[in-house]
Amino acid sequence: MAMLWKFMRVAKYSKTALSSKVKVRGIPSHSRHSSSKSVPSDFAASAPCSNTVELLGKSYPQDDYSNVTEKILSKVGKNLHNRKHHPLWLIKEQVKEHFYKHYLGRRGTPLFSVYDGLSPVVTVQQNFDSLLIPQNHASRRKEDNYYLNRDHMLRAHTSAHQWDLIHSGLDAFLAVGDVYRRDTIDNTHYPVFHQMEGVRLFSCHELFSSIKDGEGLQLFEQGHRTAHKQECHTMEAVRLVEFNLKQVLTKLMTHIFGDGLQVRWVDCYFPFTHPSFEMEINFQGEWMEVLGCGVMEQQLVNS
């Protein structure tokens, strides 16, 4: 059973586009807890010729879906979140420090691995299909995404790596990166922004070990889907995961913004989590959305 959360860009993101988290054995990294292999910006991309797009050392044949622009290509590979002392790097490091300090595994090492060097070029299958996003979902439209061709695109969210990371065998991780959506530029929107998301999977023991007389409690049942749970999850499990999820994220936002933060939770819908929530914080007298989260669809984990 798994929970997932994603921090949005500080300004709100397009509701038409998607919001949305992962586990994988064998992702190359220098250590168990951090993987950062950035591509230098001068190697990132070259202007598309008539038939192919050259990006991150690979060639992608163009077709009727190709719509990535030279301007956007010039942004790929800058990896601002990995540039030391950049504001995005500072926020990333602050979040990492919080998770490394407060969430430890059995051997006293950080529970969450961090992946901040994954390629922004993904397949359509990674970006949509692996997350159970329907074929007719509005978030797939060419008008909202940057496609290299029918099969490859610039990721629209860091959740594009979720299935691969889960499949590799990770139980808890954070994924950080630049994402791309065809937004109209204004004071709260830009076609390139950054996301961080987290995933944690629970075993029955991990979830219920701290509960008195919890030996008889179970993660799964053959039940019915309601507004509060998936058909395969017990209500006891969902309540504990939801409590853990909201507690973790409230502590993180308090760590970032300070004590006295006003927080509220709003029920919402994502294709890959149920139940799903958005967190809003009170900023200058207005409620501002800062993240989306939820209990990962068991079908996604099982796949």
Coordinates of N, CA, C and O in Angstrom, one line a residue, residues 40-216:
P40 N 25.3 18.7 -18.9 CA 25.6 20.1 -19.1 C 24.7 20.8 -20.1 O 24.3 20.2 -21.1
S41 N 24.4 22.1 -19.9 CA 23.5 22.8 -20.7 C 24.0 22.9 -22.1 O 23.2 23.0 -23.1
D42 N 25.3 23.0 -22.3 CA 25.9 23.2 -23.7 C 25.8 21.9 -24.5 O 26.0 21.9 -25.7
F43 N 25.4 20.8 -23.8 CA 25.3 19.5 -24.5 C 23.8 19.1 -24.6 O 23.5 18.1 -25.2
A44 N 23.0 19.9 -24.0 CA 21.6 19.5 -23.8 C 20.8 19.3 -25.1 O 20.2 18.3 -25.3
A45 N 20.9 20.3 -26.0 CA 20.0 20.3 -27.2 C 20.6 21.1 -28.3 O 21.3 22.0 -28.1
S46 N 20.2 20.7 -29.5 CA 20.5 21.4 -30.7 C 19.2 21.7 -31.4 O 18.2 21.0 -31.2
A47 N 19.2 22.7 -32.2 CA 18.0 23.1 -32.9 C 17.5 22.0 -33.8 O 18.3 21.3 -34.4
P48 N 16.2 21.7 -33.8 CA 15.7 20.7 -34.7 C 15.9 20.9 -36.1 O 15.7 22.0 -36.6
C49 N 16.3 19.9 -36.8 CA 16.4 20.0 -38.3 C 15.1 19.5 -38.9 O 14.1 19.3 -38.1
S50 N 15.0 19.3 -40.1 CA 13.7 19.0 -40.8 C 13.2 17.6 -40.4 O 12.0 17.4 -40.4
N51 N 14.1 16.7 -40.0 CA 13.6 15.3 -39.7 C 13.8 14.8 -38.3 O 13.1 13.9 -37.9
T52 N 14.7 15.4 -37.6 CA 15.0 14.9 -36.2 C 15.2 16.0 -35.2 O 15.5 17.1 -35.6
V53 N 15.1 15.7 -34.0 CA 15.4 16.6 -32.9 C 16.6 15.9 -32.1 O 16.5 14.8 -31.7
E54 N 17.7 16.7 -31.9 CA 18.8 16.2 -31.1 C 18.7 16.7 -29.7 O 18.7 17.9 -29.5
L55 N 18.7 15.8 -28.7 CA 18.4 16.3 -27.4 C 19.1 15.3 -26.4 O 18.9 14.1 -26.5
L56 N 20.0 15.8 -25.5 CA 20.7 15.0 -24.5 C 21.4 13.9 -25.1 O 21.5 12.8 -24.6
G57 N 22.0 14.1 -26.3 CA 22.9 13.1 -26.9 C 22.1 12.1 -27.7 O 22.7 11.1 -28.2
K58 N 20.8 12.2 -27.9 CA 20.0 11.3 -28.7 C 19.3 12.0 -29.8 O 19.0 13.2 -29.7
S59 N 18.9 11.2 -30.8 CA 18.1 11.7 -31.9 C 16.7 11.2 -31.9 O 16.5 10.0 -31.7
Y60 N 15.7 12.1 -32.1 CA 14.3 11.7 -32.1 C 13.7 12.1 -33.4 O 13.7 13.3 -33.7
P61 N 13.2 11.1 -34.2 CA 12.6 11.4 -35.5 C 11.3 12.2 -35.3 O 10.5 11.9 -34.4
Q62 N 11.1 13.2 -36.1 CA 9.9 14.0 -36.0 C 8.8 13.4 -36.7 O 9.0 12.7 -37.7
D63 N 7.5 13.7 -36.3 CA 6.4 13.2 -37.0 C 5.3 14.3 -36.8 O 5.5 15.4 -36.4
D64 N 4.0 13.9 -37.0 CA 2.9 14.8 -36.9 C 2.6 15.3 -35.5 O 1.9 16.2 -35.3
Y65 N 3.2 14.7 -34.5 CA 3.0 15.1 -33.1 C 4.1 16.0 -32.6 O 4.0 16.6 -31.6
S66 N 5.2 16.1 -33.4 CA 6.3 17.0 -32.9 C 5.9 18.4 -32.8 O 5.5 19.0 -33.8
N67 N 6.1 19.0 -31.6 CA 5.7 20.4 -31.4 C 6.7 21.1 -30.5 O 6.4 22.3 -30.1
V68 N 7.8 20.5 -30.1 CA 8.7 21.2 -29.1 C 9.4 22.3 -29.9 O 9.8 22.1 -31.1
T69 N 9.6 23.4 -29.3 CA 10.2 24.6 -30.0 C 11.7 24.7 -29.6 O 12.2 24.1 -28.6
E70 N 12.4 25.4 -30.4 CA 13.8 25.7 -30.2 C 14.0 26.4 -28.9 O 15.0 26.1 -28.1
K71 N 13.1 27.3 -28.5 CA 13.2 28.0 -27.3 C 13.1 27.1 -26.1 O 13.9 27.2 -25.1
I72 N 12.2 26.1 -26.1 CA 12.0 25.2 -25.0 C 13.2 24.2 -25.0 O 13.8 23.9 -23.9
L73 N 13.7 23.8 -26.2 CA 14.9 22.9 -26.2 C 16.1 23.6 -25.6 O 16.9 22.9 -24.9
S74 N 16.2 24.9 -25.7 CA 17.3 25.6 -25.1 C 17.3 25.5 -23.5 O 18.3 25.8 -22.9
K75 N 16.1 25.2 -23.0 CA 16.0 25.2 -21.5 C 16.4 23.8 -20.9 O 16.7 23.7 -19.8
V76 N 16.3 22.8 -21.8 CA 16.5 21.4 -21.3 C 18.0 21.3 -21.0 O 18.9 21.6 -21.8
G77 N 18.3 20.7 -19.8 CA 19.7 20.5 -19.4 C 20.3 21.5 -18.5 O 21.4 21.4 -18.1
K78 N 19.5 22.6 -18.3 CA 20.0 23.6 -17.4 C 20.1 23.2 -16.0 O 21.0 23.6 -15.2
N79 N 19.1 22.3 -15.6 CA 19.2 21.7 -14.3 C 19.4 22.7 -13.1 O 20.3 22.6 -12.3
L80 N 18.5 23.7 -13.1 CA 18.7 24.7 -12.1 C 18.6 24.2 -10.7 O 19.2 24.7 -9.7
H81 N 17.8 23.1 -10.5 CA 17.6 22.5 -9.1 C 18.9 21.9 -8.6 O 19.0 21.5 -7.5
N82 N 19.9 21.7 -9.5 CA 21.2 21.1 -9.1 C 22.3 22.1 -9.1 O 23.5 21.7 -8.9
R83 N 22.0 23.3 -9.4 CA 23.1 24.4 -9.4 C 23.2 24.9 -8.0 O 22.3 25.5 -7.4
K84 N 24.4 24.7 -7.4 CA 24.6 25.1 -6.0 C 24.3 26.5 -5.7 O 24.7 27.4 -6.5
H85 N 23.5 26.8 -4.7 CA 23.1 28.1 -4.2 C 22.0 28.7 -5.0 O 21.5 29.8 -4.7
H86 N 21.5 28.1 -6.1 CA 20.4 28.6 -6.8 C 19.2 28.4 -5.9 O 19.1 27.5 -5.1
P87 N 18.2 29.3 -5.9 CA 17.0 29.2 -5.0 C 16.3 27.8 -5.1 O 15.9 27.3 -4.0
L88 N 16.2 27.3 -6.3 CA 15.6 25.9 -6.4 C 16.5 24.9 -5.7 O 15.9 23.9 -5.0
W89 N 17.8 25.0 -5.8 CA 18.7 24.1 -5.1 C 18.6 24.2 -3.6 O 18.6 23.2 -2.9
L90 N 18.4 25.4 -3.1 CA 18.3 25.7 -1.7 C 17.1 25.1 -1.1 O 17.1 24.4 0.0
I91 N 15.9 25.2 -1.9 CA 14.7 24.6 -1.4 C 14.8 23.0 -1.4 O 14.4 22.4 -0.5
K92 N 15.4 22.5 -2.5 CA 15.6 21.1 -2.6 C 16.4 20.5 -1.4 O 16.0 19.5 -0.8
E93 N 17.5 21.2 -1.1 CA 18.4 20.8 0.0 C 17.7 20.9 1.3 O 17.9 20.1 2.2
Q94 N 16.8 21.9 1.5 CA 16.1 22.1 2.7 C 15.1 20.9 2.9 O 15.0 20.4 4.0
V95 N 14.5 20.5 1.9 CA 13.5 19.4 2.0 C 14.3 18.1 2.2 O 13.9 17.3 3.1
K96 N 15.4 17.9 1.5 CA 16.2 16.7 1.7 C 16.7 16.6 3.2 O 16.6 15.5 3.8
E97 N 17.2 17.7 3.7 CA 17.7 17.7 5.0 C 16.6 17.3 6.0 O 16.9 16.5 7.0
H98 N 15.4 17.8 5.8 CA 14.3 17.5 6.7 C 14.0 16.0 6.6 O 13.8 15.4 7.7
F99 N 13.9 15.4 5.5 CA 13.6 14.0 5.4 C 14.7 13.1 5.9 O 14.5 12.1 6.5
Y100 N 16.0 13.5 5.6 CA 17.1 12.7 6.1 C 17.2 12.7 7.6 O 17.6 11.7 8.2
K101 N 16.8 13.8 8.2 CA 16.9 13.9 9.7 C 15.7 13.2 10.4 O 15.9 12.6 11.4
H102 N 14.5 13.3 9.8 CA 13.4 12.8 10.6 C 12.9 11.4 10.2 O 12.0 10.9 10.9
Y103 N 13.3 10.9 9.0 CA 12.8 9.6 8.6 C 14.0 8.7 8.3 O 14.6 8.8 7.2
L104 N 14.2 7.8 9.2 CA 15.3 6.9 9.2 C 14.9 5.4 9.1 O 13.8 5.0 9.6
G105 N 15.7 4.6 8.4 CA 15.4 3.2 8.3 C 15.9 2.4 9.5 O 16.4 3.0 10.5
R106 N 15.8 1.1 9.4 CA 16.2 0.3 10.5 C 17.6 0.4 11.0 O 18.0 0.3 12.1
R107 N 18.5 0.7 10.0 CA 19.9 0.8 10.3 C 20.4 2.3 10.6 O 21.6 2.6 10.7
G108 N 19.4 3.2 10.8 CA 19.7 4.5 11.0 C 20.1 5.4 9.8 O 20.6 6.5 10.0
T109 N 20.0 4.8 8.7 CA 20.3 5.6 7.4 C 19.0 6.2 6.9 O 17.9 5.7 7.2
P110 N 19.1 7.2 6.1 CA 17.9 7.9 5.5 C 16.9 6.9 4.9 O 17.3 6.0 4.1
L111 N 15.6 7.0 5.2 CA 14.6 6.1 4.6 C 14.4 6.4 3.2 O 14.2 5.5 2.3
F112 N 14.4 7.7 2.8 CA 14.1 8.1 1.5 C 15.3 8.3 0.6 O 16.3 9.0 1.0
S113 N 15.3 7.7 -0.6 CA 16.3 8.0 -1.6 C 15.9 9.2 -2.4 O 14.7 9.5 -2.5
V114 N 16.9 9.9 -2.9 CA 16.6 11.1 -3.7 C 17.1 11.0 -5.1 O 18.3 10.6 -5.3
Y115 N 16.3 11.3 -6.1 CA 16.6 11.2 -7.5 C 16.4 12.5 -8.2 O 15.2 13.0 -8.3
D116 N 17.5 13.3 -8.5 CA 17.3 14.6 -9.0 C 18.1 14.7 -10.3 O 18.3 15.9 -10.8
G117 N 18.5 13.6 -11.0 CA 19.2 13.7 -12.2 C 18.6 12.9 -13.3 O 19.2 12.5 -14.3
L118 N 17.3 12.5 -13.2 CA 16.6 11.7 -14.2 C 16.3 12.5 -15.4 O 15.9 13.7 -15.3
S119 N 16.4 11.9 -16.6 CA 16.2 12.6 -17.9 C 14.8 13.2 -18.0 O 13.8 12.4 -17.7
P120 N 14.6 14.4 -18.4 CA 13.3 15.0 -18.6 C 12.6 14.4 -19.9 O 11.4 14.7 -20.1
V121 N 13.4 13.7 -20.7 CA 12.8 13.1 -21.9 C 12.2 11.7 -21.5 O 12.9 10.9 -21.0
V122 N 10.9 11.5 -21.7 CA 10.3 10.3 -21.3 C 9.4 9.8 -22.4 O 9.1 10.5 -23.4
T123 N 8.9 8.6 -22.3 CA 8.0 8.1 -23.3 C 6.5 8.5 -22.9 O 6.3 8.8 -21.7
V124 N 5.7 8.5 -23.8 CA 4.2 8.7 -23.6 C 3.7 7.7 -22.6 O 2.9 8.0 -21.7
Q125 N 4.2 6.5 -22.7 CA 3.8 5.4 -21.8 C 4.2 5.8 -20.4 O 3.4 5.6 -19.4
Q126 N 5.4 6.3 -20.1 CA 5.8 6.7 -18.8 C 5.0 7.9 -18.3 O 4.6 7.9 -17.1
N127 N 4.7 8.8 -19.1 CA 4.1 10.1 -18.7 C 2.6 9.9 -18.4 O 2.0 10.6 -17.6
F128 N 2.0 9.0 -19.1 CA 0.5 8.8 -19.1 C 0.1 7.4 -18.7 O -0.6 7.2 -17.7
D129 N 0.4 6.5 -19.6 CA -0.2 5.1 -19.5 C 0.2 4.5 -18.2 O -0.7 3.8 -17.5
S130 N 1.4 4.6 -17.7 CA 1.8 3.9 -16.5 C 1.2 4.5 -15.3 O 1.1 3.8 -14.2
L131 N 0.5 5.7 -15.4 CA -0.2 6.3 -14.3 C -1.7 6.2 -14.4 O -2.4 6.9 -13.7
L132 N -2.1 5.3 -15.3 CA -3.5 4.9 -15.4 C -4.3 6.1 -16.0 O -5.5 6.2 -15.8
I133 N -3.7 7.0 -16.7 CA -4.4 8.2 -17.2 C -5.1 7.8 -18.5 O -4.5 7.3 -19.5
P134 N -6.4 8.0 -18.6 CA -7.2 7.5 -19.8 C -6.7 8.1 -21.1 O -6.1 9.2 -21.1
Q135 N -6.9 7.3 -22.2 CA -6.5 7.8 -23.5 C -7.1 9.1 -23.9 O -6.5 9.9 -24.6
N136 N -8.3 9.3 -23.4 CA -9.0 10.6 -23.8 C -8.9 11.7 -22.8 O -9.6 12.7 -22.9
H137 N -8.0 11.5 -21.8 CA -7.8 12.5 -20.8 C -7.3 13.8 -21.4 O -6.4 13.8 -22.3
A138 N -7.8 15.0 -21.0 CA -7.4 16.3 -21.5 C -5.9 16.6 -21.4 O -5.3 17.3 -22.2
S139 N -5.3 16.0 -20.4 CA -3.9 16.3 -20.1 C -2.9 15.7 -21.2 O -1.8 16.1 -21.2
R140 N -3.4 14.9 -22.1 CA -2.6 14.3 -23.1 C -2.5 15.2 -24.4 O -1.7 14.9 -25.3
R141 N -3.3 16.2 -24.4 CA -3.5 17.0 -25.7 C -2.1 17.6 -26.1 O -1.3 18.0 -25.3
K142 N -1.9 17.7 -27.4 CA -0.8 18.4 -27.9 C -0.7 19.8 -27.5 O 0.4 20.4 -27.3
E143 N -1.9 20.5 -27.3 CA -1.9 21.9 -26.9 C -1.3 22.1 -25.5 O -1.0 23.2 -25.1
D144 N -1.2 21.0 -24.7 CA -0.8 21.1 -23.3 C 0.6 20.6 -23.1 O 1.1 20.7 -22.0
N145 N 1.2 19.9 -24.1 CA 2.4 19.2 -23.8 C 3.5 19.5 -24.9 O 3.1 20.0 -26.0
Y146 N 4.7 19.2 -24.7 CA 5.8 19.3 -25.6 C 6.2 17.9 -26.1 O 6.8 17.1 -25.3
Y147 N 5.8 17.5 -27.3 CA 6.1 16.2 -27.9 C 7.3 16.3 -28.8 O 7.4 17.2 -29.6
L148 N 8.2 15.3 -28.6 CA 9.3 15.1 -29.6 C 8.8 14.4 -30.8 O 9.1 14.7 -31.9
N149 N 7.9 13.4 -30.5 CA 7.2 12.7 -31.5 C 6.0 11.9 -30.8 O 5.8 12.2 -29.6
R150 N 5.4 11.0 -31.5 CA 4.2 10.3 -30.9 C 4.6 9.5 -29.7 O 3.8 9.2 -28.8
D151 N 5.9 9.1 -29.6 CA 6.3 8.2 -28.6 C 7.1 8.8 -27.4 O 7.2 8.3 -26.4
H152 N 7.7 10.0 -27.7 CA 8.5 10.6 -26.7 C 8.1 12.1 -26.5 O 7.6 12.7 -27.4
M153 N 8.3 12.6 -25.3 CA 7.9 13.9 -24.9 C 8.8 14.4 -23.8 O 9.6 13.7 -23.2
L154 N 8.7 15.7 -23.5 CA 9.3 16.3 -22.3 C 8.3 16.0 -21.1 O 7.1 16.3 -21.3
R155 N 8.8 15.5 -20.0 CA 7.8 15.1 -19.0 C 7.0 16.3 -18.5 O 7.5 17.4 -18.4
A156 N 5.7 16.0 -18.3 CA 4.8 17.0 -17.8 C 4.7 17.0 -16.3 O 4.1 17.9 -15.7
H157 N 5.3 16.0 -15.7 CA 5.3 15.9 -14.2 C 6.4 14.9 -13.8 O 6.8 14.0 -14.6
T158 N 6.9 15.0 -12.6 CA 7.9 14.1 -12.2 C 7.3 12.7 -11.9 O 8.1 11.7 -11.8
S159 N 6.0 12.6 -11.9 CA 5.4 11.3 -11.7 C 5.6 10.3 -12.9 O 5.3 9.2 -12.8
A160 N 6.2 10.9 -14.0 CA 6.5 10.0 -15.2 C 7.5 9.0 -14.8 O 7.7 8.0 -15.5
H161 N 8.3 9.2 -13.7 CA 9.3 8.2 -13.3 C 8.8 7.2 -12.2 O 9.5 6.4 -11.8
Q162 N 7.5 7.4 -11.8 CA 7.0 6.7 -10.7 C 7.0 5.2 -10.9 O 7.5 4.4 -10.0
W163 N 6.5 4.7 -12.0 CA 6.4 3.3 -12.2 C 7.7 2.6 -12.3 O 8.0 1.6 -11.7
D164 N 8.7 3.3 -13.0 CA 10.0 2.7 -13.1 C 10.7 2.6 -11.7 O 11.4 1.6 -11.4
L165 N 10.6 3.6 -10.9 CA 11.2 3.6 -9.6 C 10.6 2.6 -8.7 O 11.3 1.9 -7.9
I166 N 9.3 2.4 -8.7 CA 8.6 1.4 -7.9 C 9.1 0.0 -8.4 O 9.4 -0.9 -7.6
H167 N 9.1 -0.2 -9.7 CA 9.5 -1.5 -10.3 C 10.9 -1.9 -9.9 O 11.2 -3.0 -9.9
S168 N 11.8 -0.9 -9.7 CA 13.1 -1.2 -9.4 C 13.3 -1.6 -7.9 O 14.3 -2.2 -7.5
G169 N 12.3 -1.5 -7.1 CA 12.3 -2.0 -5.8 C 12.4 -1.0 -4.6 O 12.6 -1.4 -3.5
L170 N 12.3 0.3 -4.9 CA 12.4 1.3 -3.9 C 11.1 1.3 -3.0 O 10.0 1.2 -3.5
D171 N 11.2 1.5 -1.7 CA 10.1 1.6 -0.8 C 9.7 3.1 -0.5 O 8.6 3.4 -0.1
A172 N 10.7 4.0 -0.6 CA 10.5 5.4 -0.2 C 11.5 6.2 -1.0 O 12.7 5.9 -1.0
F173 N 11.0 7.2 -1.7 CA 11.9 8.1 -2.5 C 11.3 9.4 -2.7 O 10.1 9.6 -2.7
L174 N 12.2 10.4 -3.1 CA 11.9 11.7 -3.6 C 12.4 11.8 -5.0 O 13.6 11.5 -5.2
A175 N 11.6 12.4 -5.9 CA 12.1 12.7 -7.2 C 11.9 14.2 -7.5 O 10.9 14.8 -7.2
V176 N 13.0 14.8 -8.1 CA 13.0 16.2 -8.3 C 13.4 16.5 -9.7 O 14.3 15.8 -10.3
G177 N 12.8 17.5 -10.4 CA 13.2 17.8 -11.7 C 12.4 18.9 -12.4 O 11.4 19.3 -11.8
D178 N 12.9 19.3 -13.5 CA 12.3 20.3 -14.4 C 11.2 19.6 -15.2 O 11.3 18.5 -15.7
V179 N 10.0 20.3 -15.3 CA 8.9 19.7 -16.1 C 8.4 20.8 -17.0 O 8.7 22.0 -16.9
Y180 N 7.6 20.3 -18.0 CA 7.3 21.2 -19.2 C 5.8 21.1 -19.6 O 5.3 20.0 -19.8
R181 N 5.2 22.2 -19.6 CA 3.8 22.3 -20.1 C 3.6 23.5 -20.9 O 4.1 24.6 -20.6
R182 N 2.7 23.4 -21.9 CA 2.5 24.5 -22.8 C 1.5 25.5 -22.2 O 0.4 25.7 -22.7
D183 N 2.0 26.2 -21.2 CA 1.2 27.2 -20.5 C 1.4 28.6 -21.2 O 2.5 28.9 -21.7
T184 N 0.4 29.4 -21.1 CA 0.6 30.8 -21.5 C 1.3 31.6 -20.4 O 1.0 31.4 -19.2
I185 N 2.3 32.3 -20.7 CA 3.2 33.0 -19.7 C 2.4 34.1 -19.1 O 1.9 35.0 -19.8
D186 N 2.3 34.1 -17.7 CA 1.8 35.2 -17.0 C 2.5 35.2 -15.6 O 3.5 34.6 -15.5
N187 N 2.0 36.0 -14.7 CA 2.7 36.1 -13.4 C 2.6 34.8 -12.6 O 3.3 34.7 -11.5
T188 N 1.9 33.8 -12.9 CA 1.8 32.6 -12.2 C 2.1 31.3 -13.1 O 2.0 30.2 -12.6
H189 N 2.4 31.5 -14.4 CA 2.6 30.4 -15.3 C 3.9 30.6 -16.1 O 4.1 31.7 -16.6
Y190 N 4.6 29.5 -16.4 CA 5.7 29.5 -17.3 C 5.8 28.1 -17.9 O 5.6 27.1 -17.1
P191 N 6.2 27.9 -19.1 CA 6.2 26.6 -19.7 C 7.2 25.6 -19.0 O 7.1 24.4 -19.2
V192 N 8.2 26.1 -18.3 CA 9.2 25.3 -17.6 C 9.1 25.6 -16.1 O 9.2 26.8 -15.8
F193 N 8.9 24.6 -15.3 CA 8.9 24.8 -13.9 C 9.5 23.5 -13.2 O 10.0 22.6 -13.9
H194 N 9.4 23.5 -11.9 CA 10.1 22.3 -11.2 C 9.1 21.7 -10.2 O 8.2 22.4 -9.7
Q195 N 9.2 20.4 -10.0 CA 8.4 19.7 -9.1 C 9.3 18.8 -8.2 O 10.4 18.4 -8.6
M196 N 8.9 18.5 -7.0 CA 9.4 17.5 -6.2 C 8.3 16.6 -5.7 O 7.2 17.1 -5.3
E197 N 8.4 15.3 -5.8 CA 7.4 14.4 -5.3 C 8.0 13.3 -4.5 O 9.2 13.0 -4.6
G198 N 7.2 12.7 -3.6 CA 7.6 11.6 -2.8 C 6.6 10.4 -2.8 O 5.5 10.6 -3.1
V199 N 7.2 9.3 -2.6 CA 6.4 8.0 -2.6 C 6.9 7.2 -1.4 O 8.1 7.1 -1.1
R200 N 5.9 6.6 -0.7 CA 6.3 5.7 0.4 C 5.3 4.5 0.3 O 4.1 4.7 0.2
L201 N 5.9 3.3 0.3 CA 5.1 2.1 0.3 C 5.2 1.4 1.7 O 6.2 1.4 2.3
F202 N 4.0 0.9 2.2 CA 3.9 0.4 3.5 C 3.6 -1.1 3.4 O 2.8 -1.6 2.6
S203 N 4.3 -1.9 4.3 CA 3.9 -3.3 4.5 C 2.9 -3.3 5.7 O 2.7 -2.3 6.3
C204 N 2.3 -4.4 5.9 CA 1.3 -4.5 6.9 C 2.0 -4.2 8.3 O 1.4 -3.5 9.1
H205 N 3.2 -4.8 8.5 CA 3.9 -4.6 9.7 C 4.2 -3.1 10.0 O 4.0 -2.6 11.1
E206 N 4.7 -2.4 8.9 CA 5.1 -1.0 9.1 C 3.9 -0.2 9.4 O 4.1 0.8 10.2
L207 N 2.8 -0.5 8.9 CA 1.6 0.4 9.1 C 1.0 0.1 10.5 O 0.5 1.1 11.1
F208 N 0.9 -1.1 10.9 CA 0.2 -1.4 12.1 C 1.0 -1.8 13.3 O 0.4 -2.0 14.4
S209 N 2.3 -1.7 13.2 CA 3.2 -2.2 14.3 C 3.0 -1.3 15.6 O 3.2 -1.8 16.7
S210 N 2.7 0.0 15.4 CA 2.6 0.9 16.5 C 1.2 0.9 17.1 O 0.9 1.6 18.1
I211 N 0.2 0.2 16.5 CA -1.1 0.1 17.0 C -1.3 -1.0 18.0 O -1.0 -2.1 17.8
K212 N -1.9 -0.6 19.2 CA -2.2 -1.6 20.2 C -3.1 -2.7 19.7 O -4.2 -2.3 19.1
D213 N -2.8 -3.9 19.9 CA -3.6 -5.1 19.4 C -3.8 -5.0 17.9 O -4.9 -5.3 17.4
G214 N -2.8 -4.5 17.2 CA -3.0 -4.3 15.7 C -2.6 -5.6 14.9 O -2.6 -5.5 13.7
E215 N -2.3 -6.7 15.6 CA -1.9 -7.9 14.9 C -2.9 -8.4 13.9 O -2.6 -9.0 12.9
G216 N -4.2 -8.2 14.2 CA -5.3 -8.7 13.4 C -5.7 -7.8 12.3 O -6.6 -8.2 11.5

